[in-house]
Short mmCIF file of C-alpha atoms in Angstrom, two decimals:
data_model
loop_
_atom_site.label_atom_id
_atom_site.label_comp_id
_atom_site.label_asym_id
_atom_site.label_seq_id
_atom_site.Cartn_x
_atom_site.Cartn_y
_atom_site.Cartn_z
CA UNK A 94 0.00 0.00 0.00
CA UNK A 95 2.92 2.36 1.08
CA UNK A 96 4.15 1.52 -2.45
CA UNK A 97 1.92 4.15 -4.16
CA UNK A 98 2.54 6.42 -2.16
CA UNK A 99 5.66 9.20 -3.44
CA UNK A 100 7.73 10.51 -0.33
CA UNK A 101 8.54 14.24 -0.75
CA UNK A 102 12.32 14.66 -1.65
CA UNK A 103 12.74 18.05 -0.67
CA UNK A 104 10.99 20.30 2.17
CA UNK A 105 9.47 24.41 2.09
CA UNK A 106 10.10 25.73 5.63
CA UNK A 107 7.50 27.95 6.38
CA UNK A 108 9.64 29.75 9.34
CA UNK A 109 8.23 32.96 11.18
CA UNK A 110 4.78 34.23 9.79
CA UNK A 111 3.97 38.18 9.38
CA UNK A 112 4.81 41.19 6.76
CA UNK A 113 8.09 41.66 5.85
CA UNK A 114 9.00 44.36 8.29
CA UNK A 115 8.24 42.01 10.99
CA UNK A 116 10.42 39.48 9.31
CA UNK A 117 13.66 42.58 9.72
CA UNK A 118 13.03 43.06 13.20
CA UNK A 119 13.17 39.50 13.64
CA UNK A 120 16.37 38.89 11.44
CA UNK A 121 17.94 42.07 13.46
CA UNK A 122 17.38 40.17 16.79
CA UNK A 123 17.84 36.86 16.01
CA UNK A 124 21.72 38.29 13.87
CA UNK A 125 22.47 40.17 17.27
CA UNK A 126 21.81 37.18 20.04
CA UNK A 127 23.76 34.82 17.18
CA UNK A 128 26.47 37.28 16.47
CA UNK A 129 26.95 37.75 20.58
CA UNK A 130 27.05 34.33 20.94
CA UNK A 131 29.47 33.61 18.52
CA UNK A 132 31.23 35.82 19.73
CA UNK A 133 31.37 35.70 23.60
CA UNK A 134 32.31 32.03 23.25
CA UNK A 135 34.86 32.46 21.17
CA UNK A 136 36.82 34.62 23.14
CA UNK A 137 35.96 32.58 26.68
CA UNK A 138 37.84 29.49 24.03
CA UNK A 139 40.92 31.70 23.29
CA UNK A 140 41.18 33.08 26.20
CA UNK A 141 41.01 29.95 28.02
CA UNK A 142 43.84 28.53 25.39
CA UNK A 143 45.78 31.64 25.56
CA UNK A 144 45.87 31.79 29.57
CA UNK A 145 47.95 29.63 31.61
CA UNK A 146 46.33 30.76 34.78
CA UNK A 147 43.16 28.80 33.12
CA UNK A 148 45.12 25.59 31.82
CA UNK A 149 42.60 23.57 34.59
CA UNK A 150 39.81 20.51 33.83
CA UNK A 151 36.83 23.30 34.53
CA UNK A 152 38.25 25.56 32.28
CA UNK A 153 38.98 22.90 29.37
CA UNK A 154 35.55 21.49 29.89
CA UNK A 155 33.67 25.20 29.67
CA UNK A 156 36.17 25.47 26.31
CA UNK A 157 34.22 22.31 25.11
CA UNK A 158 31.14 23.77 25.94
CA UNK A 159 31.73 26.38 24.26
CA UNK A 160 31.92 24.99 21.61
CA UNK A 161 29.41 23.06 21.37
CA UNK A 162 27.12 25.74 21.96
CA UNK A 163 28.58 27.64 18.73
CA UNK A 164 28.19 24.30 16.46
CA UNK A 165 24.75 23.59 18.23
CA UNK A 166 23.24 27.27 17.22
CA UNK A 167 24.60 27.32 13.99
CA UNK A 168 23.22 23.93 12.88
CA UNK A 169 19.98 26.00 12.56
CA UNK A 170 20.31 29.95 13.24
CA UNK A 171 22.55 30.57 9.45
CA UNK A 172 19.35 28.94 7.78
CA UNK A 173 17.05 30.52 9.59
CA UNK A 174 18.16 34.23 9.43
CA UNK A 175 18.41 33.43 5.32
CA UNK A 176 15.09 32.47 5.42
CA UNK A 177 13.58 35.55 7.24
CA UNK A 178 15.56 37.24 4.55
CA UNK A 179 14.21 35.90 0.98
CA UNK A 180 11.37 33.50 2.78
CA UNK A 181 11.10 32.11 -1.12
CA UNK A 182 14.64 30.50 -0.26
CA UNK A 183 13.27 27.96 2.56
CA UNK A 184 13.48 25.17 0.54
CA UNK A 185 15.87 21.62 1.62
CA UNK A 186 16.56 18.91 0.63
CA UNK A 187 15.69 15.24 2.11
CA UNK A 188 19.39 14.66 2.68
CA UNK A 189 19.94 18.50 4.01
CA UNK A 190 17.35 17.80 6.69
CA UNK A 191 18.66 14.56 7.78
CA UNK A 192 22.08 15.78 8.20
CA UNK A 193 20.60 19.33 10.27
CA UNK A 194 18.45 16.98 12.09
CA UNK A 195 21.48 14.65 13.31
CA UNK A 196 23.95 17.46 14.01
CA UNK A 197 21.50 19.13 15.79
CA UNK A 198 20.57 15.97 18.11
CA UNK A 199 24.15 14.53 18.07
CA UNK A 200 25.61 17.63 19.27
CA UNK A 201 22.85 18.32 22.08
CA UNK A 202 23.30 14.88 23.20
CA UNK A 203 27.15 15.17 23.65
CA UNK A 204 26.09 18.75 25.59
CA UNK A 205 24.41 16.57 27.96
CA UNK A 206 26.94 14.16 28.30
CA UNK A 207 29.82 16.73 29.07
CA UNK A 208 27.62 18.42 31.67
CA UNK A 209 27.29 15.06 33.31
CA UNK A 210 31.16 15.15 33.09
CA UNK A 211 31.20 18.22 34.69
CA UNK A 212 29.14 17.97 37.60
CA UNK A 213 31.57 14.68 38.55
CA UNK A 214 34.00 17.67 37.83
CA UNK A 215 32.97 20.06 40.14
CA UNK A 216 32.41 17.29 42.71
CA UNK A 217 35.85 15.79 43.01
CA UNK A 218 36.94 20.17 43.37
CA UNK A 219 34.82 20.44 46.10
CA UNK A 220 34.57 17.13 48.06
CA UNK A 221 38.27 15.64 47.41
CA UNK A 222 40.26 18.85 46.66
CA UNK A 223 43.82 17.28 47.66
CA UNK A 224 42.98 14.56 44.98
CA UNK A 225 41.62 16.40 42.52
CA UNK A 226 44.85 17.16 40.41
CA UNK A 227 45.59 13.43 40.15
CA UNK A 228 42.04 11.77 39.40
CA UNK A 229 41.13 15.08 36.88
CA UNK A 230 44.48 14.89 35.12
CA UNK A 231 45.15 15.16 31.60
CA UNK A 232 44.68 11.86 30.28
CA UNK A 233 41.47 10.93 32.07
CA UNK A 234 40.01 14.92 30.63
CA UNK A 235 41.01 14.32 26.96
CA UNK A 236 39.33 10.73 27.21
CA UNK A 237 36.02 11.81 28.52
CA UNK A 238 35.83 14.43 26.09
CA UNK A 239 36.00 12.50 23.16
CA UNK A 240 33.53 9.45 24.79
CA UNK A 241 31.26 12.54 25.16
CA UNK A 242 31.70 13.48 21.45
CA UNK A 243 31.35 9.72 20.53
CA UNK A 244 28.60 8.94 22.80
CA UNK A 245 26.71 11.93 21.45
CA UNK A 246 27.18 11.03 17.50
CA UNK A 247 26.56 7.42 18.01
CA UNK A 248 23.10 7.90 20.26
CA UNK A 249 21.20 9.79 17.69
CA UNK A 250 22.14 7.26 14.16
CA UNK A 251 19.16 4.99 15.00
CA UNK A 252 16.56 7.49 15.77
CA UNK A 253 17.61 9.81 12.88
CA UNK A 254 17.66 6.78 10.59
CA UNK A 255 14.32 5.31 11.90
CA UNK A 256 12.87 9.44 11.21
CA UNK A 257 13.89 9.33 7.38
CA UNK A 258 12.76 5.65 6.98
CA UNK A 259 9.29 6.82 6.85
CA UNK A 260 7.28 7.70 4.40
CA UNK A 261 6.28 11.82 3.80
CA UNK A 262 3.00 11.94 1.69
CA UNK A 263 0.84 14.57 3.32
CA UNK A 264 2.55 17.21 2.71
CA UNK A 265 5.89 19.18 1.84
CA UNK A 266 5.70 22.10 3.98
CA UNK A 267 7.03 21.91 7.52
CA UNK A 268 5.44 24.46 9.53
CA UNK A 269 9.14 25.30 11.74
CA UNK A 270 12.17 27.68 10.86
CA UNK A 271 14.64 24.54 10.57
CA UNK A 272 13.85 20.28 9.76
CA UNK A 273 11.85 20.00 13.46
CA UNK A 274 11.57 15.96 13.70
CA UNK A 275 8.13 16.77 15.30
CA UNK A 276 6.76 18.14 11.72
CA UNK A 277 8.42 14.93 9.72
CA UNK A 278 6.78 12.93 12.07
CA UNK A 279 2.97 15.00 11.18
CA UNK A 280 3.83 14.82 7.63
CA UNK A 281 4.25 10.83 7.43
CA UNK A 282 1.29 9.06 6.52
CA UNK A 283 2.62 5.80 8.57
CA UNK A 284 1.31 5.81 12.10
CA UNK A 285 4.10 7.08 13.95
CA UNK A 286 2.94 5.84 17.00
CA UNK A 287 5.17 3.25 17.79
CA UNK A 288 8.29 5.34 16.40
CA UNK A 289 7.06 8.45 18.51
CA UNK A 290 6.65 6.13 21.99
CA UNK A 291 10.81 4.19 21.14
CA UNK A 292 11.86 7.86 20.22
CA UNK A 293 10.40 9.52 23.54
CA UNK A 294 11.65 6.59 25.58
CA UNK A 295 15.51 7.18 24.09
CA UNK A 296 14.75 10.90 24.86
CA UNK A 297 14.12 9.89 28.53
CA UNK A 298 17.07 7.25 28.73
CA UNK A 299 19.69 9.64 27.47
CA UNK A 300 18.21 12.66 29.79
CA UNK A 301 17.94 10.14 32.55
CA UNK A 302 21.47 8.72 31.55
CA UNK A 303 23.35 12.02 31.36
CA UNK A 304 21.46 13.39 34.74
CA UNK A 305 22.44 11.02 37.07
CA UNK A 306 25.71 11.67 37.72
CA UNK A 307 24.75 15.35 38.01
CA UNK A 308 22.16 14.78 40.63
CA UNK A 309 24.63 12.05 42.62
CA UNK A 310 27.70 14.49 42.44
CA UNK A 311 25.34 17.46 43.81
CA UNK A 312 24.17 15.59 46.54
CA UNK A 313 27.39 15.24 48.12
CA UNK A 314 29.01 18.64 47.01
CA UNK A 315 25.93 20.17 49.37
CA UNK A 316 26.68 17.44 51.58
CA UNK A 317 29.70 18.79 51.77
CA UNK A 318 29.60 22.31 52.12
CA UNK A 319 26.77 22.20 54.97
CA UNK A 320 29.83 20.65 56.90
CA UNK A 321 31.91 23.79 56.25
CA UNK A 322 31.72 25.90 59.39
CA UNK A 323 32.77 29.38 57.67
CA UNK A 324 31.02 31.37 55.37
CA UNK A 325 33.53 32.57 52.99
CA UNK A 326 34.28 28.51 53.14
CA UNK A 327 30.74 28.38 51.94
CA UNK A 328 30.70 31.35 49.06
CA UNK A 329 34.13 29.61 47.39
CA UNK A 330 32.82 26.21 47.52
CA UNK A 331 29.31 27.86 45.82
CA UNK A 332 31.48 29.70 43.50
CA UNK A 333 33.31 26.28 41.86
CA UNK A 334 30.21 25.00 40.83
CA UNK A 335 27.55 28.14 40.30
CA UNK A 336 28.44 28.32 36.59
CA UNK A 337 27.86 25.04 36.00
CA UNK A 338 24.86 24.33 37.98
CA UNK A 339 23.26 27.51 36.34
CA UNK A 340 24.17 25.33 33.02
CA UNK A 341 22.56 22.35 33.99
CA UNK A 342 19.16 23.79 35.28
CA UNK A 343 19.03 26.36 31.63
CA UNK A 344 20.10 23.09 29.75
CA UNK A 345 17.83 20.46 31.53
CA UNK A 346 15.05 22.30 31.39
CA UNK A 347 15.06 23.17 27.91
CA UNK A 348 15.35 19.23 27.13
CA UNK A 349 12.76 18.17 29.47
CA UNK A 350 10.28 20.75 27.92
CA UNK A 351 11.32 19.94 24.33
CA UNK A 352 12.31 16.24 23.73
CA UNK A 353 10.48 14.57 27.41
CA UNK A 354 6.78 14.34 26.03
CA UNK A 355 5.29 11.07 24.59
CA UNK A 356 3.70 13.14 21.60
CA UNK A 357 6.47 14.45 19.31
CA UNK A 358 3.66 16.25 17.03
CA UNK A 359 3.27 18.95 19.37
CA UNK A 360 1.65 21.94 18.36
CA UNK A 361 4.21 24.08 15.83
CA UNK A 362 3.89 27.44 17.77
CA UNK A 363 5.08 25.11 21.24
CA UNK A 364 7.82 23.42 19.83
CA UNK A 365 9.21 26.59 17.90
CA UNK A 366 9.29 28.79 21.14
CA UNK A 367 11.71 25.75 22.86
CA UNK A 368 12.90 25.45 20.01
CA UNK A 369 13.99 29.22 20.32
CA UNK A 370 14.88 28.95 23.61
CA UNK A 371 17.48 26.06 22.79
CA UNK A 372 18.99 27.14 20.16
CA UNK A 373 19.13 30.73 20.45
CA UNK A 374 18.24 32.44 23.91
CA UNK A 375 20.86 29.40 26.18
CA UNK A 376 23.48 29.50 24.06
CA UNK A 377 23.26 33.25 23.84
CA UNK A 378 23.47 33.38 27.86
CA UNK A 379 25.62 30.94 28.44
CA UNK A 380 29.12 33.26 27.87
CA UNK A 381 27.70 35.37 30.53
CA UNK A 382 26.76 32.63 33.32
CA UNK A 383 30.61 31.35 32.72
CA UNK A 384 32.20 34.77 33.15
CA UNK A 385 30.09 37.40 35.10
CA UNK A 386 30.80 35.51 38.33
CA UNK A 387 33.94 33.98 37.30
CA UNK A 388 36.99 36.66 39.21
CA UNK A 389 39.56 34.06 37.56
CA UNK A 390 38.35 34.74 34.27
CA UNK A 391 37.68 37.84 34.36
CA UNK A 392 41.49 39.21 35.28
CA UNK A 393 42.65 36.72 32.53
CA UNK A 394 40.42 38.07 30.48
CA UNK A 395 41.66 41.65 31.80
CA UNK A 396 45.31 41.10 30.87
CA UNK A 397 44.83 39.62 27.79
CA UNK A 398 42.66 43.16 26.56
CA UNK A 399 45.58 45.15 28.25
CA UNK A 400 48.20 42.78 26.69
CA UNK A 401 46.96 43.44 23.07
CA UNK A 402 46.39 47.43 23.61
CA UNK A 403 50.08 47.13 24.44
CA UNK A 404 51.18 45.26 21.44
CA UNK A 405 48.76 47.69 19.47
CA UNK A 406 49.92 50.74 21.29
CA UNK A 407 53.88 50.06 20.07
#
């Protein structure tokens, strides 16, 4: 029966509705939060290389993050800013949107592996600082990075593949700004129930998965620092972790509002607002959460401005 049936080859994003001037405003917001971001964590990565007051795990592992955040936002944002430019140009290919699709998921999932990584981070700093420059050393940081990266790319080949093994009949239009799986999923004329219920569960395994370790590792850095009798004890134990934890509750809540729902056909205008959120607004905030509070940081970042005016200045 599926036989007769002619899957579309290519899809017409139908992006951000309204007049055209709407459509500027939009483009001038959306260029400014991506241009920041691009931006602010691309300097925390240099400075972070260049700095050898910052050569430490947490530093290396915000570097990561980094980015990760810059290849996560531009799997999408580019696209999408083109779009609410010449909205005649929102037009890609099968093969286009499987490969945004998988970057897109492959790279959030490796996010959410590293900030597992980080939280075990954070609690070997707090809870076994004499340690910490033994179990965190090079090695063991290089090789957790790259299961993160692995972990992350090979998680998301089944459900990616199982997305594009359907059939798309109904239509050729996705109703999203990039290739949402939630509007491949409407546009199938399979039932996509069983898919939709082995796709959420995976969602919930690799959440679950990747959270664990977070929520173990903050239950004994608290643990920990209840025991510490003075407050500026307190504020610097706080301090190791505050970027991070800020990370995780941003990050985790994005996911479990996005990808943690048994119905993956959500309505367009819900799942484009997250979809926002993830891609544009957290990884737009994120440079700030990792350096406003961050004193290190900020005097690297301090000398390295004052080091270049000098070099400039000659």
């Amino acid at each position: 029966m599926l036989g007769n049936y002619s899957s579309a080859t290519e899809f017409f994003l139908l992006g951000f509705p309204g007049s055209q001037e709407v459509r500027r405003i939009l483009f001038a917001t959306f260029f400014l939060l991506y241009a920041v971001t691009v931006m602010g964590n691309v300097v925390f990565i240099i400075t972070v290389c260049v700095d050898k007051c910052l050569q430490s795990p947490m530093y290396f592992f915000l570097g990561h993050l980094c980015v990760l955040e810059i290849l996560i936002t531009s799997t999408a944002v580019p696209f999408m800013l083109w779009g609410l430019l010449l909205p005649s140009t929102q037009i890609m290919s099968l093969t286009a949107c499987a490969a945004q699709l998988y970057l897109y998921l492959s790279l959030g999932t490796s996010e959410l592996a590293l900030m597992g990584v980080m939280a075990v981070d954070c609690y070997v700093a707090v809870c076994n600082p004499l340690r910490y420059d033994i179990i965190m050393n090079s090695s063991t940081c290089i090789w957790v990075i790259i299961v993160s990266w692995v972990l992350g790319f090979l998680s998301e080949i089944w459900p990616v593949y199982a997305t594009f093994q359907l059939t798309f009949c109904k239509s050729s239009v996705l109703d999203h700004f990039y290739c949402d799986r939630g509007q491949l999923l409407k546009v199938s004329c399979e039932d996509t129930l069983f898919t939709e219920f082995i796709l959420f569960l995976m969602a919930v395994f690799i959440i679950i998965v990747s959270l664990i370790p977070t929520i173990v590792s903050y239950t004994y850095i608290i643990s920990t620092i209840l025991k510490i009798p003075s407050a500026s004890g307190w504020r610097k134990s706080f301090s190791t972790c505050a970027s991070h934890f800020t990370c995780v509750v941003i990050g985790y809540g994005s996911c479990l509002f996005f990808y943690m729902k048994p119905k993956q056909t959500q309505a367009a205008e819900y799942n484009q607002i997250v979809s926002l959120l993830v891609l544009v607004v957290t990884p737009f905030l994120n440079p700030f959460i990792f350096t406003l509070r961050n004193d290190k940081f900020i005097q690297a970042f301090g000398d390295g401005m004052k080091h270049c005016y000098q070099l400039l200045k000659n």
